[in-house]
Short mmCIF file of C-alpha atoms in Angstrom, two decimals:
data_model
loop_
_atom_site.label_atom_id
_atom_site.label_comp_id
_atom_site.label_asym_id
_atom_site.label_seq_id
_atom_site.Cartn_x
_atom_site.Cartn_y
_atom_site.Cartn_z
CA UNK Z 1 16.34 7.24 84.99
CA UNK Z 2 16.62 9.69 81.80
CA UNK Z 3 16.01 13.15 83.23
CA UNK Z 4 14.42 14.28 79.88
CA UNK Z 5 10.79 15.68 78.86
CA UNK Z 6 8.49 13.65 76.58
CA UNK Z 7 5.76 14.19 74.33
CA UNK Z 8 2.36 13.07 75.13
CA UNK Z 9 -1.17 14.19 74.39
CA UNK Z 10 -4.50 13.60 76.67
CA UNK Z 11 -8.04 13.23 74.87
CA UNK Z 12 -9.94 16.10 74.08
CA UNK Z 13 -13.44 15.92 74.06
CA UNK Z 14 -13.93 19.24 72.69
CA UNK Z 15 -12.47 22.26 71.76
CA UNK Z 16 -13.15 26.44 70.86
CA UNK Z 17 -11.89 29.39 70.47
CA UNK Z 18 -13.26 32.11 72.58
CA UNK Z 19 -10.74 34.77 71.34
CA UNK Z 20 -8.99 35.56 68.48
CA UNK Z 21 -6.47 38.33 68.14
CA UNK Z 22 -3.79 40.01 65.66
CA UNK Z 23 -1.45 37.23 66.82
CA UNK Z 24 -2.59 35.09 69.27
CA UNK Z 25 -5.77 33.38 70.50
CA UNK Z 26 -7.52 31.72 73.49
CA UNK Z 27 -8.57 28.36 73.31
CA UNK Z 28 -10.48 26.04 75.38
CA UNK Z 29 -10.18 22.44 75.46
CA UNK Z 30 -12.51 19.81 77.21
CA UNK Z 31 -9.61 17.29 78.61
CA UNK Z 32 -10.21 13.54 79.96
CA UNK Z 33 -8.05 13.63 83.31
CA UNK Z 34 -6.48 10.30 84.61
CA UNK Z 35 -9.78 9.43 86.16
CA UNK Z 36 -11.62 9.76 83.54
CA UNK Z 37 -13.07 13.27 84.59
CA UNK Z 38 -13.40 16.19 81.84
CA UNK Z 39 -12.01 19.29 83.25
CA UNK Z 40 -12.07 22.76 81.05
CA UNK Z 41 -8.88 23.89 80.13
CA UNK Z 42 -8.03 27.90 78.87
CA UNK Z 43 -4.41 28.64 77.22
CA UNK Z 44 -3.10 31.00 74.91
CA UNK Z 45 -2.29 30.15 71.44
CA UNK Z 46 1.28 31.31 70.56
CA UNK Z 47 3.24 30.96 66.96
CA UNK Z 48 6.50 30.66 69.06
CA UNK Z 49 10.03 33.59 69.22
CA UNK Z 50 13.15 33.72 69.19
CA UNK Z 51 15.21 35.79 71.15
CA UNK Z 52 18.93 36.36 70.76
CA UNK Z 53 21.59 36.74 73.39
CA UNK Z 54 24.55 38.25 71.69
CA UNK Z 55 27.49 38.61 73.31
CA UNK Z 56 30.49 40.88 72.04
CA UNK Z 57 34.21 40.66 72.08
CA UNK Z 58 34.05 42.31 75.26
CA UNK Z 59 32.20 39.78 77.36
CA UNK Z 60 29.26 42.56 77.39
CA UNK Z 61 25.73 41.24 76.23
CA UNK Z 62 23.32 43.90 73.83
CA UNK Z 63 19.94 44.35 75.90
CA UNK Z 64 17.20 46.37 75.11
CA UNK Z 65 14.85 48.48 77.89
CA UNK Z 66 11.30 48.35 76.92
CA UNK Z 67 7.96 49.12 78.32
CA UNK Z 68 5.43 45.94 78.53
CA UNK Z 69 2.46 46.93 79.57
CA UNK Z 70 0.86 43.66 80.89
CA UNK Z 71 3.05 44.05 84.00
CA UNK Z 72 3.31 48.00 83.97
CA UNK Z 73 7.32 48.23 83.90
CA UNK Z 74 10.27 49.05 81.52
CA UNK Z 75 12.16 45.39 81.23
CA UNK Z 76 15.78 45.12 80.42
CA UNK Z 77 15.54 42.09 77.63
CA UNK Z 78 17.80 40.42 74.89
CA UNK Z 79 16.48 41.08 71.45
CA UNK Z 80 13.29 38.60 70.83
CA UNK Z 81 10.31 38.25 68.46
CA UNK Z 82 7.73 35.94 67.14
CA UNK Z 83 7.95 33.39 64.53
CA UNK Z 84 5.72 35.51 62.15
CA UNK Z 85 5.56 32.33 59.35
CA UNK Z 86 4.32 29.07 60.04
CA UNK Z 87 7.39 26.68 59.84
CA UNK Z 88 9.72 29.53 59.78
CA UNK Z 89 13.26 28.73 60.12
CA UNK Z 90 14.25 30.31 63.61
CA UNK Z 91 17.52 31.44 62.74
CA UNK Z 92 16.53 33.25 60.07
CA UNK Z 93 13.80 35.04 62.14
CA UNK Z 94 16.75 35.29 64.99
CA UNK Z 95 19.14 37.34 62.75
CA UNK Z 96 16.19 39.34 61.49
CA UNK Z 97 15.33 40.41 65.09
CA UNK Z 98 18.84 41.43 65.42
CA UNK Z 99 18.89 43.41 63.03
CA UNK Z 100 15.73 45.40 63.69
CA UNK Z 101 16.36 45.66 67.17
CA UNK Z 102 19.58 46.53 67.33
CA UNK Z 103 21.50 47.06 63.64
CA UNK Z 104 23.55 44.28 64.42
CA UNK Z 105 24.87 41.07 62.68
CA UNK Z 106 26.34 38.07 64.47
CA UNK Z 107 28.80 35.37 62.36
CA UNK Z 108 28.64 32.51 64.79
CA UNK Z 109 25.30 31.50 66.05
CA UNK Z 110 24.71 28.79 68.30
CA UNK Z 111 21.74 27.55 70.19
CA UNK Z 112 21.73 28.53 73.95
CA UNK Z 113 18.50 26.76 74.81
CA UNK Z 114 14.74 25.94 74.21
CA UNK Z 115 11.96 26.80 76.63
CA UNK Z 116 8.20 26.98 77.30
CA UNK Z 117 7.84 30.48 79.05
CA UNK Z 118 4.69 29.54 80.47
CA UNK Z 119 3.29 25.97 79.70
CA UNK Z 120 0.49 25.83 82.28
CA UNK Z 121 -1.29 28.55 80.41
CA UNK Z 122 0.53 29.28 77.07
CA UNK Z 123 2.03 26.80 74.38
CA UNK Z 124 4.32 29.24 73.77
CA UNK Z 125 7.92 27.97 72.47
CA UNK Z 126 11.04 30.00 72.46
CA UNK Z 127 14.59 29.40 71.31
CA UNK Z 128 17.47 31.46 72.66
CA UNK Z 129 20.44 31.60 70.41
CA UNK Z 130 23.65 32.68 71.56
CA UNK Z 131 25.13 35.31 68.36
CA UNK Z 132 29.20 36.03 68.94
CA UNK Z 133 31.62 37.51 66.72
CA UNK Z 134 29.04 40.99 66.12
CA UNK Z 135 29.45 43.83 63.74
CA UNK Z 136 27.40 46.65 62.60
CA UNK Z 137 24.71 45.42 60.33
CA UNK Z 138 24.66 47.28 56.96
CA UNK Z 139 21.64 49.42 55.25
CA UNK Z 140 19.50 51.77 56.94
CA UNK Z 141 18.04 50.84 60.19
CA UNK Z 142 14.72 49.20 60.82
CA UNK Z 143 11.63 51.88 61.39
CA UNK Z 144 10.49 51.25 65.13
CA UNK Z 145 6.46 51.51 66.03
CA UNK Z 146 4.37 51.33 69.10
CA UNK Z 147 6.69 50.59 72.10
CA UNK Z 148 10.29 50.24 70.63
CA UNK Z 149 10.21 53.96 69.37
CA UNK Z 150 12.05 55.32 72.70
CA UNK Z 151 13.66 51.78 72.92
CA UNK Z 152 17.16 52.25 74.97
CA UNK Z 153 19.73 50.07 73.83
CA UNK Z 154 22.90 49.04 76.00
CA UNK Z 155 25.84 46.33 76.22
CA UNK Z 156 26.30 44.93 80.13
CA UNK Z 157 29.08 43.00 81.25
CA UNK Z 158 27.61 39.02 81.65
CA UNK Z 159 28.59 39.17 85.57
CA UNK Z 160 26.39 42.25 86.04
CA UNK Z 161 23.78 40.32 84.48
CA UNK Z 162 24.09 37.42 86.46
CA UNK Z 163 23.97 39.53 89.47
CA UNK Z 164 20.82 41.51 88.84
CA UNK Z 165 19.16 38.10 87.61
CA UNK Z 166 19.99 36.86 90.85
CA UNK Z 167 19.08 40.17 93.58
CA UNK Z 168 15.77 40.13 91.79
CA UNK Z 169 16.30 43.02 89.45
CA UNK Z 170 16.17 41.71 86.27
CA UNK Z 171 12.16 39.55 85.24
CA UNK Z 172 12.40 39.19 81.08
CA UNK Z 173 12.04 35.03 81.30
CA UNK Z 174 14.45 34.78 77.89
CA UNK Z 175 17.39 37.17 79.71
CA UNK Z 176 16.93 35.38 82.85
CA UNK Z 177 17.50 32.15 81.31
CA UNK Z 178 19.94 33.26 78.91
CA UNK Z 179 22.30 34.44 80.71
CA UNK Z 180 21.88 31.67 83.27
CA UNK Z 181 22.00 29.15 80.28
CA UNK Z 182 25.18 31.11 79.47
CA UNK Z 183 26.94 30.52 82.79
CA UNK Z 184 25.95 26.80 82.90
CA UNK Z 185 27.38 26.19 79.50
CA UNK Z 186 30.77 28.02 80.58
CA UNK Z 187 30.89 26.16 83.54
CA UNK Z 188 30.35 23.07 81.80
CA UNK Z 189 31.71 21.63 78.46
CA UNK Z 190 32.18 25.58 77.01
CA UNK Z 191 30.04 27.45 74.65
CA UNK Z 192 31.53 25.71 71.18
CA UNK Z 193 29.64 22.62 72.66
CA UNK Z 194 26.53 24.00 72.46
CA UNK Z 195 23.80 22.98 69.43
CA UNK Z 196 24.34 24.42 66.19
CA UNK Z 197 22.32 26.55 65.18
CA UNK Z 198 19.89 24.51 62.77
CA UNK Z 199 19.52 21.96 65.53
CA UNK Z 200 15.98 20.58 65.37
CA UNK Z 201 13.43 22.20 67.32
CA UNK Z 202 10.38 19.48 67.90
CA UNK Z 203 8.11 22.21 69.63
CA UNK Z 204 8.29 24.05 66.36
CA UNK Z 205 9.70 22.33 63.50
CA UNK Z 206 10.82 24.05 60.62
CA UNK Z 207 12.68 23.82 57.47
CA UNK Z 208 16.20 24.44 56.47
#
């Protein structure tokens, strides 16, 4: 048996959208269960992120502390943003939340894994890329707004990460399973085994 997930789509009866905002909206769909039962079903609409684990020469990873106010704390996270353009190529939106986020540039890029954060609720898709072999990006730096203007910005060694993942101290979903993702791969067939970085992405293709 191929441990593997597969696409598949249920009727809708009907659908609308009770909400829509800047970036995202609500939707509710009328779906035929098994039994042939309709039952309502409300999810968020998501364009899809990216979010970029970068590690440096040093075996440290660049997080970011923010505030996110939907669950009222300051979050240690790897850089991450949304897929602004439909069909947007995700690496090019990865190096551009680099950037902006941190002033940094990666050479090697490499994806880490694809996830949906929370896919009873959300049809949100994300992509983690691992970025190595960093350097200071050139130019002026990016003008933060809104929460990232007293954004702190550190490098942690990947064991400390893997500790406070672990002890229940660290919550950001794409850190959590970066850096996991990040110790599976070492522990496995190394990171230069992992997908390139223009590997297709079903849950959100895109174009080269």
């Amino acid at each position: 048996m191929t441990i593997k997930d597969t696409p598949e789509e249920w009727e809708i009866r009907g659908s609308e959208t009770p909400f829509t905002g800047a970036k995202t909206s609500v939707r509710t769909d009328e779906v035929v269960m098994p039994d042939g039962s309709v039952a309502r079903r409300d999810y968020q609409v998501h364009p899809g992120s990216v979010a970029v684990l970068a590690l440096d020469g040093d075996d440290r990873v660049l997080v970011i502390r923010q505030y996110r106010h939907p669950v009222r704390e300051r979050l240690w996270e790897i850089p991450a943003g949304l897929l602004d353009v439909p069909g947007e190529n995700p690496l090019h939106a990865a190096r551009r939340e680099l950037y902006e986020e941190a002033h940094v540039k990666a050479e090697d890029w490499r994806v880490l894994t694809d996830v949906y954060t929370t896919p009873g609720g959300c049809d949100e898709a994300v992509r983690i890329f691992l970025a190595r072999d960093l350097s200071e990006a050139e130019g002026e730096r990016f003008a933060a707004e809104h929460e990232e203007t007293d954004m702190e910005l550190a490098r942690v060694p990947v064991d400390e990460l893997v500790r406070g993942v672990l002890a229940g101290d660290l919550h950001n979903s794409c850190l959590v399973v970066g850096v996991l993702s990040l110790a599976a791969a070492r522990g496995g067939a190394g990171l230069d085994a992992l997908r390139p970085a223009e590997a297709p992405w079903p849950a959100r293709p895109f174009a080269s």
